[in-house]
Amino acid sequence: MIYAGNAIQVQMHDHQLAKLTFDLKNQSVNKLNAATLVELKEAIEAINIAIIGVEGVKGLMLTSAKSSFIVGADITEFLQFFGRDEQDLINANMQVNETFCALEDLPIPTVSLINGLALGGGFEVCLSTDYRIMATDAKVGLPEVKLGIFPGWGGTVRLPRIIGLDNAIEWVCGAKEKKSTVALHEGAVDAVVAHDQLLEAGEHLLNQCIKGDLSYAAKRDPKLAKLALGPMEQLMAFETSKGFVAGKAGPHYPSPVTAIKTMQKHAGMTRDKALVIEAKGFAKMAQTSVAANLVGVFLADQYLKRTVKALAKKATKVEQAAVLGAGIMGGGIAYQSAFKGVPIVMKDIAEPAITLGLDEATGILEKRVERGQMKPAQMAQVLNKIRPTLNYADIKNVDLVVEAVVENPKVKGIVLAEIEAQVKPSTVITSNTSTISIDLLAKSLKDPTRFCGMHFFNPVHKMPLVEVIRGSQSSEETIATTVAYANAMGKKPIVVNDCPGFFVNRVLFPYFGGFGLLLEQGVNFSRVDKIMERFGWPMGPAYLLDVVGIDTAHHAQAVMAEGFPDRMAGQGEAGVDLMFKEQRLGQKNKLGFYAYEKDKKGRLQKQVDDSLVEKLASLCANPQEFTDEQIIDYLMIPLCLEVARCLEENIIATPAEADLALVYGIGFPPFLGGALKYMDAIGLQNFCDKADALAGVSPLYSVPKQMREMAADGETFYNKLQPAH
Ligand code: NAD
């Protein structure tokens, strides 16, 4: 044994080759946490000694004893790390660089044998070896920009010198995992072999180097030198990509463009100088609130995965599901279940509806085939998993039913009782209602413990969130089975307690209320949309209402007003009321706040309709002037306060789940980290002061009790209410 640690072992593989194995103790995957990096430094020192010592090491293979190679740096260490001052961060990265350079500078040939995922720092280690051999089914990539940073352990320096500048920019800024075929084609790896041939291929390659048939220096030298590209070509590549990437990333996500600028700065430098430039650029990005918030969203997602896993222990596996109602939602749910491999019966009362539901699923699948994401035979397999029927008897053996018929409590009550009469006693029954109380619907069932809400978002195949709504009588097994089924469908299930609007609509409607209040004071809706889109929302409130459907919003608005009359009744409802009266229903009838027309590609394009501007003016006798910041406050404050209220009333369990539900359910800007992160960043006392300044405008701006106390105590939501994640 040349070196033995908790994460790394180095031993002789045969008489001249050594093998360094990553195998982090008590973990399912390898990560480059701080302790592993210390071991890597020690291991390389030990190898240097073994080269001149009795072992006489002549070549080195990097391998992993796990199913993945190295999944990356340890993201749970990031937030604390990013909190250091700039010079500290630069020094820390330079220390890791020293280790990676020591690996790169070993006086023997080196190869990484990539058996599974090698991402981020895990791939940057591989870039430090002379050669990379990859298993057919492994994946590599540099996903750092998704977390608001960029590769900081030599990735931006080595990759362009290995695969060329254009490709490297695409790898770094696109942040995608690359398959072995692509990695080989672009030169990021030197060979691709079957899993069980990795070692043999590694030995063969190193032996060729040792014999002198292959020159590892020829592979190593370009990585140590300036980027081999003429100044004109460089200028073209950097300037074009900066424009393109800036356009794609948008103003709130600076790290991809900063990565390009960093590559541009160090293109004319040799390795060691270039690494300093990279470390400086990295430190700047690591200190942004964007990076902290994106890492926060990632950690919240990990936390959610753990809660889902814990619940799964009580779940019954859904082998066969059913959806009642083959409408927009029913068709989408059937597609998603079948696509993820869970067969589903789709029942409706009308033949044409069944055809529509199947058309919905077929349409989504055809697009996948067109884009080359699926073969026609696979499409047929998915469609075969959807069994359309008009006959109730066909649902009798299923493990879980999703009711997705029209949003009418009487119809739903009848349908739920009919379902219960058909299915097994153990079948879980759920409703996709968006507004009706789960406890109210539970009254239609003989056994309300087997019932809960399962609220999907439209379009089902695109929207990640599923709210699983716990009624007062839902059993833990019912919740667990529903969560596990949503998870099996590839969705993000978040458990919430029953109340009007559940969690997402309950906090979204006060935001629409704030928008309505602005309309009533003469503010132009398209100006509000532009401001909120610039703020970071994927679409402004008027456009979002058109997408949701004005009839749906009108109905939900009434439900919310009835549920929370003290603060939601009559608060900014007039705009949606007027639109509904005029039957401007939004995208569904191509006329809402905007007028819609299909473009050549069949996509709906919106246009401002001046006649509506005049009609909305009738809501306001005395138009007021608003600054952009006031407009943002009018909308954001009611949403955020309602999120705080939901936490206080235990509608949702933790800040992490609340913020994730907003990011996954309504596209809350991820760079802000969610509503609670947003308030924590502003400071709770400052936020209360802002809300208090609008208290006279509407009860939508009234601060909930616990939040006011937390503000007075100088607390934050994440410090006080989030269990460690
Ligand atoms: P939809 O009108 O498109 O579809 C409803 C379907 O139910 C129709 O095909 C109808 O024929 C069928 N149906 C009616 N009575 C039935 C019965 N007794 N048995 C079987 N099928 C019956 O409606 P949708 O937009 O798909 O909404 C369905 C449910 O999903 C509603 O509760 C709605 O609130 C909820 N939801 C909708 C959205 C959305 O954006 N559309 C989002 C989330 C939740």
JSON list of C-alpha atoms in Angstrom, two decimals, residues 3 73 118 131 177 186 227 237 281 301 400 405 408 446 449 471 523 602 633 698:
[
{"chain": "A", "resi": 3, "resn": "TYR", "atom": "CA", "xyz": [-1.24, 5.45, 0.69]},
{"chain": "A", "resi": 73, "resn": "ALA", "atom": "CA", "xyz": [-17.13, 19.10, -4.92]},
{"chain": "A", "resi": 118, "resn": "ALA", "atom": "CA", "xyz": [-17.46, 12.72, -13.27]},
{"chain": "A", "resi": 131, "resn": "TYR", "atom": "CA", "xyz": [-5.36, 10.72, -20.57]},
{"chain": "A", "resi": 177, "resn": "GLU", "atom": "CA", "xyz": [-23.69, 16.35, -18.65]},
{"chain": "A", "resi": 186, "resn": "GLU", "atom": "CA", "xyz": [-14.95, 16.53, -29.04]},
{"chain": "A", "resi": 227, "resn": "LEU", "atom": "CA", "xyz": [-4.06, 28.69, -25.63]},
{"chain": "A", "resi": 237, "resn": "ALA", "atom": "CA", "xyz": [-14.86, 33.27, -30.48]},
{"chain": "A", "resi": 281, "resn": "GLY", "atom": "CA", "xyz": [-12.80, 35.27, -11.21]},
{"chain": "A", "resi": 301, "resn": "ASP", "atom": "CA", "xyz": [-33.85, 20.12, -3.21]},
{"chain": "A", "resi": 400, "resn": "LEU", "atom": "CA", "xyz": [-53.92, 4.81, -6.92]},
{"chain": "A", "resi": 405, "resn": "VAL", "atom": "CA", "xyz": [-62.73, 15.86, -13.69]},
{"chain": "A", "resi": 408, "resn": "ASN", "atom": "CA", "xyz": [-67.18, 21.37, -9.49]},
{"chain": "A", "resi": 446, "resn": "LYS", "atom": "CA", "xyz": [-66.70, 6.16, 3.31]},
{"chain": "A", "resi": 449, "resn": "THR", "atom": "CA", "xyz": [-58.16, 8.17, 5.49]},
{"chain": "A", "resi": 471, "resn": "GLY", "atom": "CA", "xyz": [-56.61, 16.45, 4.67]},
{"chain": "A", "resi": 523, "resn": "VAL", "atom": "CA", "xyz": [-51.14, 51.52, -13.90]},
{"chain": "A", "resi": 602, "resn": "GLY", "atom": "CA", "xyz": [-47.44, 27.59, -34.41]},
{"chain": "A", "resi": 633, "resn": "ASP", "atom": "CA", "xyz": [-43.42, 46.05, -3.70]},
{"chain": "A", "resi": 698, "resn": "SER", "atom": "CA", "xyz": [-55.06, 47.05, 1.67]}
]
